[in-house]
mmCIF file of C-alpha atoms and ligand atoms in Angstrom:
data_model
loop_
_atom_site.group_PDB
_atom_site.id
_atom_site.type_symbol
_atom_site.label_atom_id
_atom_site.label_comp_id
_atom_site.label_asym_id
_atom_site.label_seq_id
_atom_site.Cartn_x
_atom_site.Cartn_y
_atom_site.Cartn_z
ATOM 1 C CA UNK A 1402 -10.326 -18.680 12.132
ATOM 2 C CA UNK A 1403 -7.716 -21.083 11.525
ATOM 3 C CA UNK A 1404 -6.139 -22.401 8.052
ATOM 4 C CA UNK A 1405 -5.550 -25.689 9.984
ATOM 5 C CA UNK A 1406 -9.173 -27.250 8.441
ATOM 6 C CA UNK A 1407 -8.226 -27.083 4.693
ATOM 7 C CA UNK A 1408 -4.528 -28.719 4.491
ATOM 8 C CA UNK A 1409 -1.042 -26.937 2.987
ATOM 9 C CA UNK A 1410 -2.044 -24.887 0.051
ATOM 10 C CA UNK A 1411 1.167 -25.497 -2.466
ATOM 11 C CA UNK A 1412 2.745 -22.113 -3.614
ATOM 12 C CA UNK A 1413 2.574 -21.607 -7.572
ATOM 13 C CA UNK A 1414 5.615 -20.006 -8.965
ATOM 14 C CA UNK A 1415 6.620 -19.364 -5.426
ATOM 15 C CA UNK A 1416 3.534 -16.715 -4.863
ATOM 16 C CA UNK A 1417 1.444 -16.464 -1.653
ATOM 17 C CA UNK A 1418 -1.918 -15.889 -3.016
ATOM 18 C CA UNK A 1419 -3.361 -13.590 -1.188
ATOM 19 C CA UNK A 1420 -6.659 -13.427 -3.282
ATOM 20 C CA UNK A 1421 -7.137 -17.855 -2.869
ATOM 21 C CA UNK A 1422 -7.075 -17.103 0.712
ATOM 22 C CA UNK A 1423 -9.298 -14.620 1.891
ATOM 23 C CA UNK A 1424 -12.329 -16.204 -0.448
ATOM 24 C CA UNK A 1425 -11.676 -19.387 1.613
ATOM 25 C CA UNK A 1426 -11.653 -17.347 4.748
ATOM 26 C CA UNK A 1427 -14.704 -15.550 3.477
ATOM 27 C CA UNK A 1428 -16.516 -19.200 2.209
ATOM 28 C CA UNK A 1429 -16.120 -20.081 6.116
ATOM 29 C CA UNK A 1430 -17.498 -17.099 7.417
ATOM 30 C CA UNK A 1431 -20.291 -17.340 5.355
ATOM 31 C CA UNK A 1432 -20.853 -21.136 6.845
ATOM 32 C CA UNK A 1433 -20.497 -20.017 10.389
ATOM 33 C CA UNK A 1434 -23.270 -16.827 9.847
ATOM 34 C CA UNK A 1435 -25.564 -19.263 8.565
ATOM 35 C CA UNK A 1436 -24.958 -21.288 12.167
ATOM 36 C CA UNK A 1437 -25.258 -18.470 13.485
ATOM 37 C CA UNK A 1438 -28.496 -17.378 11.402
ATOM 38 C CA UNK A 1439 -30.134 -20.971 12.624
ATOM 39 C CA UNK A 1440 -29.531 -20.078 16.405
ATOM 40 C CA UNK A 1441 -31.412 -16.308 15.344
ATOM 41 C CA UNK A 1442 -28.480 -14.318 15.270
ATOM 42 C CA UNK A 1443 -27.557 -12.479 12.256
ATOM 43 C CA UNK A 1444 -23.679 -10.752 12.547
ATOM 44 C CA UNK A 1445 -23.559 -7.011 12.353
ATOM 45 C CA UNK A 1446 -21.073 -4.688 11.721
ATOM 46 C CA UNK A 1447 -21.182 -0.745 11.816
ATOM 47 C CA UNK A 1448 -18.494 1.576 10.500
ATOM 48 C CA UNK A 1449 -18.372 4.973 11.582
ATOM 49 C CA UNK A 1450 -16.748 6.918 8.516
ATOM 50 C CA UNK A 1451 -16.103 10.810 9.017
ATOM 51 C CA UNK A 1452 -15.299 13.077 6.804
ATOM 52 C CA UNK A 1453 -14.763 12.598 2.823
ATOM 53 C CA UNK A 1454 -11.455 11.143 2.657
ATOM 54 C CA UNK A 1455 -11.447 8.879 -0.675
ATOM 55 C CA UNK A 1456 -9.496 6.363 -0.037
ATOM 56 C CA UNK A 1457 -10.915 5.777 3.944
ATOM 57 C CA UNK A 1458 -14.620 5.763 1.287
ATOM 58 C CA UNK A 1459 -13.380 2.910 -0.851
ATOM 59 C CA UNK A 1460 -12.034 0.734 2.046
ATOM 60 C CA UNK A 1461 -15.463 1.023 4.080
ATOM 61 C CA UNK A 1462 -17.371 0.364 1.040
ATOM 62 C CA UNK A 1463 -15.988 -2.863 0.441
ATOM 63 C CA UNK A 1464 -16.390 -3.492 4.285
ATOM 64 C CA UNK A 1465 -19.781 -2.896 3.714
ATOM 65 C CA UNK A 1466 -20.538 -4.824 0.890
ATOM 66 C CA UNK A 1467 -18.637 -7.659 2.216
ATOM 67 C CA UNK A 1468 -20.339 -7.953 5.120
ATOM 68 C CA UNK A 1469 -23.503 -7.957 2.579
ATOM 69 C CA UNK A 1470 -22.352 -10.437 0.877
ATOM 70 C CA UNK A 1471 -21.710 -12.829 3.635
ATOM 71 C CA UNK A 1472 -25.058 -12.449 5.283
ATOM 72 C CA UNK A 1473 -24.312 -10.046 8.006
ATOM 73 C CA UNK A 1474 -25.350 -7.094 8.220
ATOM 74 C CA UNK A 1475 -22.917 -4.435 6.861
ATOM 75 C CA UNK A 1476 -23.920 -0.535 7.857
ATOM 76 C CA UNK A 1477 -22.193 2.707 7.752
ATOM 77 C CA UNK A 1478 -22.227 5.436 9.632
ATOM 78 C CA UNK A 1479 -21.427 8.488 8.195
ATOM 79 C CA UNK A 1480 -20.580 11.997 9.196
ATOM 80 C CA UNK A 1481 -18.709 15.528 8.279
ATOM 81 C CA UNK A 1482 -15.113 16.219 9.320
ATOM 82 C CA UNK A 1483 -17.253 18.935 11.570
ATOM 83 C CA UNK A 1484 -18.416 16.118 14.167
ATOM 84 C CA UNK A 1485 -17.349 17.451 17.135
ATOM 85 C CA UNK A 1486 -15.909 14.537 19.594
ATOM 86 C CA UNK A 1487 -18.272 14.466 22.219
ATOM 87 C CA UNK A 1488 -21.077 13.840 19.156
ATOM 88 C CA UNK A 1489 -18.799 11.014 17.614
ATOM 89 C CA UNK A 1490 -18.504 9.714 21.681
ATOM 90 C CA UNK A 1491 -21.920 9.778 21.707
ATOM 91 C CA UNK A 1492 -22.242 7.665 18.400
ATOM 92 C CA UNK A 1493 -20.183 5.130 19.741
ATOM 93 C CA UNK A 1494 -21.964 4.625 23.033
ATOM 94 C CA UNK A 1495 -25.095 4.066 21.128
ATOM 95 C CA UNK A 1496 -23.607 1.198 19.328
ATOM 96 C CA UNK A 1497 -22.304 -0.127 22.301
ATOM 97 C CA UNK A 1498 -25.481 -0.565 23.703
ATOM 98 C CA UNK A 1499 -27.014 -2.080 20.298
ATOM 99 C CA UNK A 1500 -27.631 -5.456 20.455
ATOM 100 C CA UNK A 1501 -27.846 -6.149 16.782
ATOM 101 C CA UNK A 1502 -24.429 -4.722 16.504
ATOM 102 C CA UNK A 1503 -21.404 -7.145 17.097
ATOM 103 C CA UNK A 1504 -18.460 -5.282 15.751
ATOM 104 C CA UNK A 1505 -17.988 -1.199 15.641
ATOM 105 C CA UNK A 1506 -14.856 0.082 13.350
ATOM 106 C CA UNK A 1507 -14.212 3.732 13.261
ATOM 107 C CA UNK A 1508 -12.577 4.392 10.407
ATOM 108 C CA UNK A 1509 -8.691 6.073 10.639
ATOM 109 C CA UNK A 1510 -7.423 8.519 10.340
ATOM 110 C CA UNK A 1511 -9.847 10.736 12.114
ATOM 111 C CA UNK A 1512 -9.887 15.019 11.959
ATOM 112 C CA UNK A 1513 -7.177 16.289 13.731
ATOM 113 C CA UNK A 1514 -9.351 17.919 16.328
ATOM 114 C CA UNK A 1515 -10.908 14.517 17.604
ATOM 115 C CA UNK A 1516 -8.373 12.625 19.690
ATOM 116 C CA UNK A 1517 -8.123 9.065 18.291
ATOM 117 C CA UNK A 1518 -7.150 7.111 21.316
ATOM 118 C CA UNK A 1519 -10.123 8.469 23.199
ATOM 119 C CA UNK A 1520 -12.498 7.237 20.442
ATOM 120 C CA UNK A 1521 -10.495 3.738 20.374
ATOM 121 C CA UNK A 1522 -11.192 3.296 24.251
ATOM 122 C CA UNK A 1523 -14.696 4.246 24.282
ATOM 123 C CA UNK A 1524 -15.542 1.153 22.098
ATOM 124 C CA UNK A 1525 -16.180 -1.708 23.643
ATOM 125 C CA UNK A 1526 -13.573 -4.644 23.699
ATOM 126 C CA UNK A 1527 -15.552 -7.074 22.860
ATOM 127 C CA UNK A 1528 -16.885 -5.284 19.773
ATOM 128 C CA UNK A 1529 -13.898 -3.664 19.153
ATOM 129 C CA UNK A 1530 -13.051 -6.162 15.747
ATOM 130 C CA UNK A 1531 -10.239 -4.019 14.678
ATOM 131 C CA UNK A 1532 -8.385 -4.967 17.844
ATOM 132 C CA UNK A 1533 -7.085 -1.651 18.677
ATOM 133 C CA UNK A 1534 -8.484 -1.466 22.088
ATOM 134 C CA UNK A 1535 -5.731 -1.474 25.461
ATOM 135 C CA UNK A 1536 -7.599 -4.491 26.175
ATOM 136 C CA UNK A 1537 -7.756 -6.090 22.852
ATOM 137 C CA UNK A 1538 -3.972 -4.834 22.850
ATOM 138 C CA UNK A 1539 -3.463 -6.412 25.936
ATOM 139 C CA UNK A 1540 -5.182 -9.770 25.561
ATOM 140 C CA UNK A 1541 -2.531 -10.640 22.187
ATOM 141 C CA UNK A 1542 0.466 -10.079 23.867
ATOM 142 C CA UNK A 1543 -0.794 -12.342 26.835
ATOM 143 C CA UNK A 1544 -1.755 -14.851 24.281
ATOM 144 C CA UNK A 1545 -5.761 -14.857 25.547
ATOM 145 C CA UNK A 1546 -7.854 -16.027 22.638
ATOM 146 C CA UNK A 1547 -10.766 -14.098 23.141
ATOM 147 C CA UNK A 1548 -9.685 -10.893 22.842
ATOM 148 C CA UNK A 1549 -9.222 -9.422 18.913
ATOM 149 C CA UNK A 1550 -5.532 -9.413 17.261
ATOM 150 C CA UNK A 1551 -5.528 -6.431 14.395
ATOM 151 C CA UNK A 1552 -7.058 -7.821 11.646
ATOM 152 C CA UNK A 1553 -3.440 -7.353 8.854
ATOM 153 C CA UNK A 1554 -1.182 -8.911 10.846
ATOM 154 C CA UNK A 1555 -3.744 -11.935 11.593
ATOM 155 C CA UNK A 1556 -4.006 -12.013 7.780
ATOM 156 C CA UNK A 1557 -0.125 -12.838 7.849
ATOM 157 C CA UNK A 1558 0.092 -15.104 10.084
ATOM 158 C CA UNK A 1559 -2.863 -16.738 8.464
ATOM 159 C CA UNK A 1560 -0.955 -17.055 5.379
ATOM 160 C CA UNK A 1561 1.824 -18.345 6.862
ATOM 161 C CA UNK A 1562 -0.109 -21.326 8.132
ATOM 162 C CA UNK A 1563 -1.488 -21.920 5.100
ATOM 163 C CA UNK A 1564 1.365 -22.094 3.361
ATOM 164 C CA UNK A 1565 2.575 -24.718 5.472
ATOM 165 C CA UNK A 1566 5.710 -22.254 6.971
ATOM 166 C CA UNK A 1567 7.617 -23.623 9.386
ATOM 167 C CA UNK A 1568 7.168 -20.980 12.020
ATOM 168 C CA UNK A 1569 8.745 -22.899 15.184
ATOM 169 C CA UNK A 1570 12.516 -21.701 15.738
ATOM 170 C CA UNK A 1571 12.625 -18.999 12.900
ATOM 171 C CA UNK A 1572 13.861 -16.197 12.632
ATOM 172 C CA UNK A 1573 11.525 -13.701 11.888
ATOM 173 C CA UNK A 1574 12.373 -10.356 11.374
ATOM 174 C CA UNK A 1575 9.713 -6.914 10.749
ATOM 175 C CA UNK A 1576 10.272 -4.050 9.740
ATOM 176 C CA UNK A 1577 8.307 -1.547 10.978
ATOM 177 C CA UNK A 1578 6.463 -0.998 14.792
ATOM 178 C CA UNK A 1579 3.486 0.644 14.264
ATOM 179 C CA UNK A 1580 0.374 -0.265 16.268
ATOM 180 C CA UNK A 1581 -1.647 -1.464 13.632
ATOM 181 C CA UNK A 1582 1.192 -3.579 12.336
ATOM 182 C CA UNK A 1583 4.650 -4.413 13.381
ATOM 183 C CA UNK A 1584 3.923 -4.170 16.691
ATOM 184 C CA UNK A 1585 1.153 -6.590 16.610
ATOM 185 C CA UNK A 1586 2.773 -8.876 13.924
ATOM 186 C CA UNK A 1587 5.686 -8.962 16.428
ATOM 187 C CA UNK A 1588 3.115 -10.230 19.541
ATOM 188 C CA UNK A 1589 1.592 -12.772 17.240
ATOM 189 C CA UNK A 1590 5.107 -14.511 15.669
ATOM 190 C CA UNK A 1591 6.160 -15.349 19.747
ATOM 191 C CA UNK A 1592 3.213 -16.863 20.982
ATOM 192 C CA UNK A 1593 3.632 -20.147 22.005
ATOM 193 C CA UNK A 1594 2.174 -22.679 18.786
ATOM 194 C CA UNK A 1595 3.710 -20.186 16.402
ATOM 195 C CA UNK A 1596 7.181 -19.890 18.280
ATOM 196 C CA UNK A 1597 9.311 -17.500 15.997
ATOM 197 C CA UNK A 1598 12.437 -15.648 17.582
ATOM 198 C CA UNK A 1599 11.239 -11.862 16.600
ATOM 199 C CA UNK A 1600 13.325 -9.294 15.671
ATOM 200 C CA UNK A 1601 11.302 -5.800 14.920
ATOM 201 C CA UNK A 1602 13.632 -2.942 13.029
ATOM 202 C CA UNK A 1603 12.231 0.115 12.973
ATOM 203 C CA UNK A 1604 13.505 3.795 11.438
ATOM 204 C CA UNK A 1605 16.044 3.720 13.819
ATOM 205 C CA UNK A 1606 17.496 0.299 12.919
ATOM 206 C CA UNK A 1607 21.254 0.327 12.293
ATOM 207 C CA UNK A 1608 22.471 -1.302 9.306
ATOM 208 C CA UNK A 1609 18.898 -2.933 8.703
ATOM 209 C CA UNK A 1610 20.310 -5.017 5.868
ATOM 210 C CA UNK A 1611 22.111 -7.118 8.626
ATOM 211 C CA UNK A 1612 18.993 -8.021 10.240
ATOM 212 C CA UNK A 1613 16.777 -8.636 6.989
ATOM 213 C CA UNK A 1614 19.770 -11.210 5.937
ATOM 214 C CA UNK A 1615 19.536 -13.445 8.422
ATOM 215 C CA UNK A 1616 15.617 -13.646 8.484
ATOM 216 C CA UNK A 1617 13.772 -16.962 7.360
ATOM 217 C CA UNK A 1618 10.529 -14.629 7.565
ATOM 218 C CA UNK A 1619 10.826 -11.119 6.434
ATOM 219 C CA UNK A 1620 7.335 -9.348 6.972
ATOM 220 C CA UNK A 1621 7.691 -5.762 5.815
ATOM 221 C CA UNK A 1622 5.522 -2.868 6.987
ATOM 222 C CA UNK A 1623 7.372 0.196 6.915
ATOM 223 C CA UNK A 1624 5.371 2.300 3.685
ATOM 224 C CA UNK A 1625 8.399 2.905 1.793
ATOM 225 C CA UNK A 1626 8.176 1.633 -2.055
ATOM 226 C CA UNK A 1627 10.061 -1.431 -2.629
ATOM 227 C CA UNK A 1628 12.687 -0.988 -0.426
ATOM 228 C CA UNK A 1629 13.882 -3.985 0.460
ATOM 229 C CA UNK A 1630 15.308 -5.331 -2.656
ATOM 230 C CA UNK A 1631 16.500 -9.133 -3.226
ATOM 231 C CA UNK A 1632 20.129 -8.753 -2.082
ATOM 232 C CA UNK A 1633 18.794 -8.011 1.446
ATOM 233 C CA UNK A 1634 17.279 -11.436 1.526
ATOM 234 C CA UNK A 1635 18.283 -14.620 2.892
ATOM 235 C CA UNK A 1636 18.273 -17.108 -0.109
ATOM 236 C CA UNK A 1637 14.819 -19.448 0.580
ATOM 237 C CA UNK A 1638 13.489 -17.012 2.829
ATOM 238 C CA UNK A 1639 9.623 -15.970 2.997
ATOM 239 C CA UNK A 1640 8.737 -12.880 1.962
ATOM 240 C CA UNK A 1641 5.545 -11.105 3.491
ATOM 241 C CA UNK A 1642 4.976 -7.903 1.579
ATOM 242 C CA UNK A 1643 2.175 -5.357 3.686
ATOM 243 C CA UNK A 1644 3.193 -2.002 1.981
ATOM 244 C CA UNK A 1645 1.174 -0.292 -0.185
ATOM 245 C CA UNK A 1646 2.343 2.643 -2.180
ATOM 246 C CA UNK A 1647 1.550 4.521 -5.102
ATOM 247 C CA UNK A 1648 4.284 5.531 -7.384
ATOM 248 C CA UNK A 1649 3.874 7.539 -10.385
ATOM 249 C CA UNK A 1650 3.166 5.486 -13.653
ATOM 250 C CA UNK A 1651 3.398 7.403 -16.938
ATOM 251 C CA UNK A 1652 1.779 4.182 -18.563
ATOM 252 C CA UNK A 1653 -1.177 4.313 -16.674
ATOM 253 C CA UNK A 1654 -4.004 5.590 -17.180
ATOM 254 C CA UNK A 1655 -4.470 6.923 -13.312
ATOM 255 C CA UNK A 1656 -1.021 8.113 -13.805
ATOM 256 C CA UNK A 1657 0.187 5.780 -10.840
ATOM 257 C CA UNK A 1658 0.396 2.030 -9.453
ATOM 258 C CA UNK A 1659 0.350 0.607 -6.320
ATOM 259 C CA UNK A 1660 3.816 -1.134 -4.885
ATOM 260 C CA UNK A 1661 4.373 -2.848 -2.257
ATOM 261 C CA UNK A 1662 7.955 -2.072 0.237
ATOM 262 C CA UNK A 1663 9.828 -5.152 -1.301
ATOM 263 C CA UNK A 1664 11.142 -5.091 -4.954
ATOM 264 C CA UNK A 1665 9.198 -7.658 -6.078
ATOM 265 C CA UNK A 1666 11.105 -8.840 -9.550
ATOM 266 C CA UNK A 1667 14.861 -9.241 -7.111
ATOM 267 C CA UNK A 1668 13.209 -10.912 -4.250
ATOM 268 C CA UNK A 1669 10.894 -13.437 -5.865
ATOM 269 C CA UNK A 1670 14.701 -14.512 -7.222
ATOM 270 C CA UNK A 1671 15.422 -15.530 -3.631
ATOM 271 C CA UNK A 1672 12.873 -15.762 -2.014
ATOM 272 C CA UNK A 1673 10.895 -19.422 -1.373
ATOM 273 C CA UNK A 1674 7.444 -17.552 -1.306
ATOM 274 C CA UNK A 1675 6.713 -14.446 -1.307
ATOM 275 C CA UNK A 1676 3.300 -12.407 -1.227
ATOM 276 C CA UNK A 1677 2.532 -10.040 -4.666
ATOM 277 C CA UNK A 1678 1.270 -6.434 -4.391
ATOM 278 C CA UNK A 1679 -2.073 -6.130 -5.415
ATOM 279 C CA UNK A 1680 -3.406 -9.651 -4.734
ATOM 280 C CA UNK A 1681 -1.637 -10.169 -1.514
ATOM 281 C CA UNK A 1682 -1.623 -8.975 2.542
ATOM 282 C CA UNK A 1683 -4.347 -6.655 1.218
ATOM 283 C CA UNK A 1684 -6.984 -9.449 0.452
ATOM 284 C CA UNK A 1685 -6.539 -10.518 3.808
ATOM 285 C CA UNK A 1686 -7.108 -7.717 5.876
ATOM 286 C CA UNK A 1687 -11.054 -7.641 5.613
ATOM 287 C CA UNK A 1688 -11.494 -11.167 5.226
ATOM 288 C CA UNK A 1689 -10.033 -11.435 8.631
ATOM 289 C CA UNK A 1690 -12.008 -8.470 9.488
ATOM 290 C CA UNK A 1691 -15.422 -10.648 8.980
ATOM 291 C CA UNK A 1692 -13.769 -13.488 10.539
ATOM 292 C CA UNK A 1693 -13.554 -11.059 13.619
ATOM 293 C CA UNK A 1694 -17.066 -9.971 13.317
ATOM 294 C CA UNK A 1695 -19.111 -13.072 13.328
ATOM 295 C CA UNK A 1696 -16.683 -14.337 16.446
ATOM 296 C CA UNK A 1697 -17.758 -11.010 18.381
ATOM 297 C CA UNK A 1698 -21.410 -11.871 17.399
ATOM 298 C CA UNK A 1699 -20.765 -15.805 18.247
ATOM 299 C CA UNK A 1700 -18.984 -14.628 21.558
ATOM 300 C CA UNK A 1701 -21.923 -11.902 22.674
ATOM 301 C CA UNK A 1702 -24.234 -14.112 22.563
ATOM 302 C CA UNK A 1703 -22.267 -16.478 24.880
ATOM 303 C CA UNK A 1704 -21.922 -13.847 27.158
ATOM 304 C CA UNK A 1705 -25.295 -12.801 26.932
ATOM 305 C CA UNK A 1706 -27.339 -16.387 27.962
HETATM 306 P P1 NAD B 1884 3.453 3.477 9.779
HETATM 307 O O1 NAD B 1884 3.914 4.633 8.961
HETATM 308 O O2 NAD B 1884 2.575 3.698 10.954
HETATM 309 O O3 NAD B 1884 4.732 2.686 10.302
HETATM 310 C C1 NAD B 1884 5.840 2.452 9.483
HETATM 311 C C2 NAD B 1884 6.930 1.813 10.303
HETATM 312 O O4 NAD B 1884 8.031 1.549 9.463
HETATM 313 C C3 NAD B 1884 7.436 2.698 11.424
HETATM 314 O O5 NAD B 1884 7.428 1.943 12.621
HETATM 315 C C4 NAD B 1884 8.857 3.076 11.024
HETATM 316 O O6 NAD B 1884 9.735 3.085 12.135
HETATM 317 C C5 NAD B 1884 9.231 1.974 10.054
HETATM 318 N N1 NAD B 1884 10.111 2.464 8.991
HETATM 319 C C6 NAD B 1884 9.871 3.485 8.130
HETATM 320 N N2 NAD B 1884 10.921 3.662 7.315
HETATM 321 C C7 NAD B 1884 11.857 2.739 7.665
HETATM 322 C C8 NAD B 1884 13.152 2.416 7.212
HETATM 323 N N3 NAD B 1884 13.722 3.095 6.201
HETATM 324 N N4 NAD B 1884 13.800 1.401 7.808
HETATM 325 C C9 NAD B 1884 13.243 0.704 8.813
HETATM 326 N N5 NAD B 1884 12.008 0.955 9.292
HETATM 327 C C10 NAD B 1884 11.329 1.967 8.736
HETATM 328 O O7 NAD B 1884 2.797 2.457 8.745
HETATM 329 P P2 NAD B 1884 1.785 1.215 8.961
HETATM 330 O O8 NAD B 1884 0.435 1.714 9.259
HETATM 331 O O9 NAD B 1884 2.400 0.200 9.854
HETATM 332 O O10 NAD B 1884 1.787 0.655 7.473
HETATM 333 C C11 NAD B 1884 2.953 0.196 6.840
HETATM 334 C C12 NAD B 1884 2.664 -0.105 5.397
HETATM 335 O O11 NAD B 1884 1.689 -1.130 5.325
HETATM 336 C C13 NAD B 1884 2.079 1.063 4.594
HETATM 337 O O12 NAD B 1884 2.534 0.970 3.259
HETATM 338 C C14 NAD B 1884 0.588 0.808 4.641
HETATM 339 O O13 NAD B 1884 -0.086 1.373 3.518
HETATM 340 C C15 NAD B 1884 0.562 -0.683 4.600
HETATM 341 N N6 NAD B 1884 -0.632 -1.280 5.200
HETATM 342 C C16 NAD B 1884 -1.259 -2.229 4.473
HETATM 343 C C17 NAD B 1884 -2.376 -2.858 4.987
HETATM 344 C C18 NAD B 1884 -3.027 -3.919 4.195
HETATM 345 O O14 NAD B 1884 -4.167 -4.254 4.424
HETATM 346 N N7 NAD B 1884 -2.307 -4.497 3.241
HETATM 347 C C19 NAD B 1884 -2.857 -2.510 6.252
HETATM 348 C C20 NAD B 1884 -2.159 -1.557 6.995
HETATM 349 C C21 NAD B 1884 -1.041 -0.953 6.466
#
C-alpha cells in the first residue's frame, strides 16, 4: 500500500491528517478485497485477546469491526489471563494451519507467565501482519518487500509520502528504539527510495535537544507527555507525533485526555507539518493493519497455486 496512486495531499494549517489518510487507505483495501472476493477469496483476520485488559478490548474491537467493515472477515479469539502457554501455542498452531485465516495478531501485552517472544515465533511469517516475527524483522531491515514492516511505523512513513516530504538526504531523527517502533521506523527511513540519514536517541541519549535541532523529520515515540516542546525543533521541520498519553484533565468528564510526546501548541509554531494527537499516527496504525491483511491473503494464495 502505497500513497503514490492519489497525488500530494496539501497540509491545512500545517496538520498531517491522520484521520483523511487511513479512510483512503481503508477505501483501497476495501477495492482490493472485492478483487480478491471475485478470485473467491475473502481476507481473514483472527485476534487472539487474553485476559480483560480494557484498553487491549477497545483496540481489538475496532480491529474487528474494521475488518467487518471492509469485507474481510474480522474474528476474535478470546481467553482468561489463566491460559496456560502451551494452550495459547496450541491456539496459534491451529490458525496457522487455517486456510481461511490470512493474518493472526496476538494481542500485547500478554500475562506475565506466558513468554511473549515464544508466542511471536510460533506464528507464521507470512501471517504474522503485525510484523513482529525474526523473519518479518529480518525481511525490513534487508529491504525484502514481502515480508510485513510493523504496522505504526508503516503508518508514518505512509504519511510522509503523502504529504509529499522530501525524504531523500534528510535528516531524520527518532526518539525512542523500541521494537514495535523506533527501531522499525529507523529500518524503514534508510531504505533505499526513502533514503533518510537516521539518527535514533533513546533514554540514554546525551543532550537529546542537540539531536532533535538539527532534524528535518522528528518522529517521536518515547511515551513521555509532550516532551519535546517547540524550542527543540528545527524551524520548518516535520513533526511526527506517535505518543499517546493520558494526563489528568480536571475539565473532563473522564477526568483525563490523551497527549501526544510533542507539545503540540510550541511546535506547530515551527514546525512545517506536524501530526495532531487524537486524529493522527493513531488512525494509521490499523488502517495499515488491513492493508497488511488482505496482502497476506493476496500473497497465500500466490503461494498456494
Ligand atoms: P516503549 O516504552 O517501548 O519505548 C519508548 C522508547 O523511548 C524507549 O526506547 C526509550 O529509550 C525512549 N525514551 C523514553 N524516555 C526518553 C527520553 N526522556 N529521552 C529519549 N528517549 C526516551 O514505547 P513504544 O511502544 O515504542 O511507544 C512509544 C509511544 O508511542 C507510547 O506513547 C505509545 O503509547 C505510543 N504508541 C502509539 C501507537 C499508535 O498507534 N499511535 C502505537 C504504538 C505505540
Amino acid at each position: 500500500m502505497t500513497p503514490a496512486a492519489h497525488g500530494p495531499v496539501v497540509a491545512e494549517n500545517k496538520i498531517i491528517d491522520g484521520a483523511l489518510l487511513a479512510e483512503r487507505i481503508k477505501s483501497d483495501v476495501a477495492e482490493q478485497v472485492r478483487a480478491l472476493e471475485e478470485r473467491g477469496i475473502t481476507p481473514g483476520l483472527s485476534v487472539v485477546l487474553v485476559g480483560d485488559d480494557p484498553a487491549s478490548a477497545v483496540y481489538v474491537g475496532s480491529k474487528e469491526r474494521t475488518c467487518i467493515e471492509l469485507g474481510m472477515h474480522g474474528e476474535t479469539i478470546r481467553q482468561p489471563a489463566t491460559i496456560s502457554q502451551a494452550e495459547l501455542l496450541a491456539i496459534v498452531d491451529r490458525l496457522n494451519d487455517d486456510p481461511s485465516v490470512h493474518g493472526i495478531l496476538v494481542q500485547m501485552p500478554l500475562p506475565k507467565h506466558i513468554d511473549s517472544d515464544a508466542v511471536v515465533r510460533r506464528i507464521r511469517p507470512d501471517k504474522d501482519v503485525d510484523g513482529f516475527h525474526p523473519v518479518n524483522v529480518g525481511k525490513l531491515l534487508i529491504g525484502e518487500k514481502d515480508g510485513f514492516a510493523p504496522c505504526t511505523p508503516s503508518g508514518v512513513l505512509y504519511m510522509l509520502q503523502a504529504y509529499g516530504v522530501q525524504t531523500a538526504g534528510a535528516d531524520c531523527v527518532i526518539i525512542g528504539r523500541s521494537n514495535i517502533v523506533g527501531k522499525p521506523m529507523a529500518s524503514l527511513m534508510v531504505q533505499p527510495g526513502v533514503d533518510a540519514t537516521v539518527t535514533v536517541c533513546h533514554s540514554r541519549t546525551r543532550d537529546l535537544a542537540r539531536h532533535t535541532r538539527r532534524a528535518d523529520i522528528l518522529i517521536v515515540a518515547a511515551g513521555r507527555a509532550e516532551m519535546v516542546t517547540g524550542d527543540m525543533i528545527q524551524p520548518g521541520a516535520v513533526v511526527v507525533d506517535v505518543g499517546m498519553n493520558r494526563i489528568p484533565d480536571a475539565t473532563k468528564r473522564s477526568g483525563t485526555r490523551l497527549v501526544g510526546d510533542v507539545a503540540f501548541a510550541s511546535a506547530r509554531e515551527v514546525a512545517s507539518m506536524i501530526t495532531p494527537v487524537p486524529g493522527g499516527v493513531g488512525k494509521m496504525t490499523i488502517a495499515m493493519l488491513m492493508a497488511n491483511t488482505a496482502r497476506a491473503a493476496a500473497q497465500l494464495r500466490e503461494v498456494r497455486s
